[in-house]
PDB file of C-alpha atoms in Angstrom:
ATOM      1  CA  GLN A   1       0.000   0.000   0.000  1.00 83.00           C
ATOM      2  CA  VAL A   2       1.288   3.444  -0.917  1.00 93.00           C
ATOM      3  CA  GLN A   3       1.196   6.103   1.740  1.00 95.00           C
ATOM      4  CA  LEU A   4       2.382   9.661   2.235  1.00 96.00           C
ATOM      5  CA  VAL A   5       3.843  10.655   5.586  1.00 97.00           C
ATOM      6  CA  GLU A   6       4.006  14.346   6.393  1.00 97.00           C
ATOM      7  CA  SER A   7       6.093  16.164   8.957  1.00 97.00           C
ATOM      8  CA  GLY A   8       7.284  19.640   9.844  1.00 97.00           C
ATOM      9  CA  GLY A   9       4.170  21.399  11.043  1.00 97.00           C
ATOM     10  CA  GLY A  10       3.972  23.280  14.281  1.00 97.00           C
ATOM     11  CA  LEU A  11       3.523  26.624  15.950  1.00 98.00           C
ATOM     12  CA  VAL A  12       5.457  29.566  14.544  1.00 98.00           C
ATOM     13  CA  GLN A  13       5.362  33.322  15.033  1.00 98.00           C
ATOM     14  CA  PRO A  14       4.318  35.670  12.243  1.00 98.00           C
ATOM     15  CA  GLY A  15       7.266  36.275   9.954  1.00 98.00           C
ATOM     16  CA  GLY A  16       8.793  32.945  10.828  1.00 98.00           C
ATOM     17  CA  SER A  17       9.539  29.939   8.672  1.00 98.00           C
ATOM     18  CA  LEU A  18       8.759  26.253   8.523  1.00 98.00           C
ATOM     19  CA  ARG A  19       9.627  23.473   6.136  1.00 98.00           C
ATOM     20  CA  LEU A  20       7.143  20.706   5.518  1.00 98.00           C
ATOM     21  CA  SER A  21       8.185  17.320   4.217  1.00 98.00           C
ATOM     22  CA  CYS A  22       6.170  14.581   2.581  1.00 97.00           C
ATOM     23  CA  ALA A  23       7.658  11.192   1.837  1.00 97.00           C
ATOM     24  CA  ALA A  24       5.946   8.620  -0.334  1.00 96.00           C
ATOM     25  CA  SER A  25       6.540   4.978   0.462  1.00 95.00           C
ATOM     26  CA  GLY A  26       5.354   1.651  -0.830  1.00 94.00           C
ATOM     27  CA  SER A  27       5.330   0.023  -4.217  1.00 92.00           C
ATOM     28  CA  ILE A  28       5.735   2.949  -6.597  1.00 92.00           C
ATOM     29  CA  PHE A  29       6.626   2.809 -10.239  1.00 90.00           C
ATOM     30  CA  ARG A  30       6.555   6.532 -10.908  1.00 91.00           C
ATOM     31  CA  ILE A  31       5.533   9.748  -9.181  1.00 93.00           C
ATOM     32  CA  ASN A  32       4.033  12.030 -11.801  1.00 94.00           C
ATOM     33  CA  ALA A  33       3.417  15.026  -9.565  1.00 95.00           C
ATOM     34  CA  MET A  34       3.262  16.016  -5.918  1.00 96.00           C
ATOM     35  CA  GLY A  35       1.567  18.971  -4.333  1.00 97.00           C
ATOM     36  CA  TRP A  36       0.548  20.697  -1.150  1.00 98.00           C
ATOM     37  CA  TYR A  37      -2.962  21.757  -0.204  1.00 98.00           C
ATOM     38  CA  GLN A  38      -4.172  23.783   2.729  1.00 98.00           C
ATOM     39  CA  GLN A  39      -7.440  23.661   4.593  1.00 97.00           C
ATOM     40  CA  ALA A  40      -8.016  26.538   6.974  1.00 93.00           C
ATOM     41  CA  PRO A  41     -10.765  26.512   9.587  1.00 86.00           C
ATOM     42  CA  GLY A  42     -14.123  26.886   7.882  1.00 91.00           C
ATOM     43  CA  LYS A  43     -12.570  26.826   4.413  1.00 94.00           C
ATOM     44  CA  GLU A  44     -12.402  24.370   1.545  1.00 96.00           C
ATOM     45  CA  ARG A  45      -9.195  22.551   0.782  1.00 96.00           C
ATOM     46  CA  GLU A  46      -7.176  24.597  -1.696  1.00 97.00           C
ATOM     47  CA  LEU A  47      -4.084  23.976  -3.760  1.00 97.00           C
ATOM     48  CA  VAL A  48      -0.985  25.744  -2.466  1.00 98.00           C
ATOM     49  CA  ALA A  49       1.670  24.466  -4.847  1.00 98.00           C
ATOM     50  CA  TYR A  50       2.553  21.502  -6.994  1.00 97.00           C
ATOM     51  CA  ILE A  51       5.596  20.195  -8.771  1.00 97.00           C
ATOM     52  CA  THR A  52       5.838  17.705 -11.596  1.00 94.00           C
ATOM     53  CA  SER A  53       8.396  14.979 -12.033  1.00 88.00           C
ATOM     54  CA  GLY A  54      10.121  17.249 -14.534  1.00 89.00           C
ATOM     55  CA  GLY A  55      10.375  20.103 -12.054  1.00 92.00           C
ATOM     56  CA  SER A  56       7.625  22.412 -13.287  1.00 96.00           C
ATOM     57  CA  THR A  57       5.940  24.302 -10.449  1.00 97.00           C
ATOM     58  CA  ASN A  58       2.805  26.285  -9.808  1.00 97.00           C
ATOM     59  CA  TYR A  59       1.741  28.357  -6.800  1.00 98.00           C
ATOM     60  CA  ALA A  60      -1.376  29.913  -5.424  1.00 98.00           C
ATOM     61  CA  ASP A  61      -1.281  33.698  -5.635  1.00 97.00           C
ATOM     62  CA  SER A  62      -1.472  33.988  -1.866  1.00 96.00           C
ATOM     63  CA  VAL A  63       1.884  32.254  -1.353  1.00 97.00           C
ATOM     64  CA  LYS A  64       3.904  33.423  -4.343  1.00 97.00           C
ATOM     65  CA  GLY A  65       7.202  34.875  -3.262  1.00 97.00           C
ATOM     66  CA  ARG A  66       6.946  33.328   0.199  1.00 98.00           C
ATOM     67  CA  PHE A  67       6.622  29.568  -0.296  1.00 98.00           C
ATOM     68  CA  THR A  68       8.821  27.300  -2.367  1.00 98.00           C
ATOM     69  CA  ILE A  69       8.047  23.740  -3.368  1.00 98.00           C
ATOM     70  CA  SER A  70      10.868  21.371  -4.186  1.00 97.00           C
ATOM     71  CA  ARG A  71      11.399  17.668  -4.646  1.00 95.00           C
ATOM     72  CA  ASP A  72      13.924  14.910  -4.226  1.00 93.00           C
ATOM     73  CA  ASN A  73      12.949  12.246  -6.715  1.00 88.00           C
ATOM     74  CA  ALA A  74      15.477   9.757  -5.366  1.00 89.00           C
ATOM     75  CA  LYS A  75      13.768   9.922  -1.964  1.00 92.00           C
ATOM     76  CA  ASN A  76      10.205  10.225  -3.291  1.00 93.00           C
ATOM     77  CA  THR A  77       9.911  13.323  -1.149  1.00 95.00           C
ATOM     78  CA  VAL A  78       8.438  16.765  -1.664  1.00 96.00           C
ATOM     79  CA  TYR A  79       9.109  19.800   0.507  1.00 97.00           C
ATOM     80  CA  LEU A  80       7.356  23.070   1.128  1.00 98.00           C
ATOM     81  CA  GLN A  81       9.563  25.853   2.429  1.00 98.00           C
ATOM     82  CA  MET A  82       7.321  28.459   4.023  1.00 98.00           C
ATOM     83  CA  ASN A  83       8.803  31.870   4.768  1.00 98.00           C
ATOM     84  CA  SER A  84       7.307  35.133   5.993  1.00 98.00           C
ATOM     85  CA  LEU A  85       4.424  33.238   7.497  1.00 98.00           C
ATOM     86  CA  LYS A  86       1.203  35.066   8.228  1.00 97.00           C
ATOM     87  CA  PRO A  87      -1.682  34.211  10.543  1.00 97.00           C
ATOM     88  CA  ASP A  88      -3.781  33.607   7.423  1.00 95.00           C
ATOM     89  CA  ASP A  89      -1.463  30.723   6.562  1.00 97.00           C
ATOM     90  CA  THR A  90      -2.780  28.821   9.571  1.00 97.00           C
ATOM     91  CA  ALA A  91      -4.223  25.592   8.238  1.00 97.00           C
ATOM     92  CA  VAL A  92      -3.841  21.876   8.017  1.00 98.00           C
ATOM     93  CA  TYR A  93      -1.487  21.182   5.133  1.00 98.00           C
ATOM     94  CA  TYR A  94      -2.032  18.036   3.110  1.00 98.00           C
ATOM     95  CA  CYS A  95       0.397  16.412   0.744  1.00 98.00           C
ATOM     96  CA  ASN A  96      -0.886  14.826  -2.444  1.00 97.00           C
ATOM     97  CA  ALA A  97       0.824  12.599  -4.967  1.00 96.00           C
ATOM     98  CA  GLU A  98      -0.190  11.332  -8.367  1.00 95.00           C
ATOM     99  CA  LEU A  99       1.410   7.941  -8.779  1.00 94.00           C
ATOM    100  CA  THR A 100       1.771   5.077 -11.170  1.00 94.00           C
ATOM    101  CA  VAL A 101       2.205   1.776  -9.354  1.00 92.00           C
ATOM    102  CA  PRO A 102       3.275  -1.635 -10.671  1.00 92.00           C
ATOM    103  CA  GLY A 103       0.663  -2.947 -13.047  1.00 93.00           C
ATOM    104  CA  ASN A 104       0.395   0.481 -14.669  1.00 92.00           C
ATOM    105  CA  ARG A 105      -2.324   1.586 -12.265  1.00 93.00           C
ATOM    106  CA  TYR A 106      -2.825   5.272 -11.547  1.00 94.00           C
ATOM    107  CA  LEU A 107      -3.373   6.400  -7.953  1.00 94.00           C
ATOM    108  CA  LYS A 108      -3.962   9.703  -6.246  1.00 94.00           C
ATOM    109  CA  VAL A 109      -2.884   9.513  -2.611  1.00 96.00           C
ATOM    110  CA  TRP A 110      -3.249  11.955   0.276  1.00 97.00           C
ATOM    111  CA  GLY A 111      -1.088  12.449   3.326  1.00 97.00           C
ATOM    112  CA  GLN A 112      -2.510  12.590   6.814  1.00 97.00           C
ATOM    113  CA  GLY A 113      -2.156  16.347   7.155  1.00 97.00           C
ATOM    114  CA  THR A 114       0.112  18.429   9.348  1.00 97.00           C
ATOM    115  CA  LEU A 115      -1.072  21.458  11.287  1.00 97.00           C
ATOM    116  CA  VAL A 116       0.635  24.809  10.823  1.00 98.00           C
ATOM    117  CA  THR A 117      -0.342  27.494  13.313  1.00 98.00           C
ATOM    118  CA  VAL A 118       0.967  31.026  12.833  1.00 98.00           C
ATOM    119  CA  SER A 119       0.367  33.069  15.943  1.00 96.00           C
ATOM    120  CA  SER A 120       2.146  35.405  18.297  1.00 92.00           C
TER     121      SER A 120
END
């Protein structure tokens, strides 16, 4: 079974930084893309950033210039470097991966979520 394990969330002051990590494990043939989503209290889950296997990236307007998504294909891991954090960034952050597993089956898998709280 493929799973995504997230880490790196926590409590940080406004203006601070955190780095989230998401590692995919299991029987994986190929990771096509990985991304980060946020779900703030009372809000729908929204895309924050994604990165393809070729390195192409996309960001939500609200995080451009502050967040950076990166990947380590050898480790099946995606990172989200979050700088200049604001209280509005407070949310549960979910990792997502689009995978091809042995047998040429396509899967979309979610991580368990990690809570980021930005507060003084």
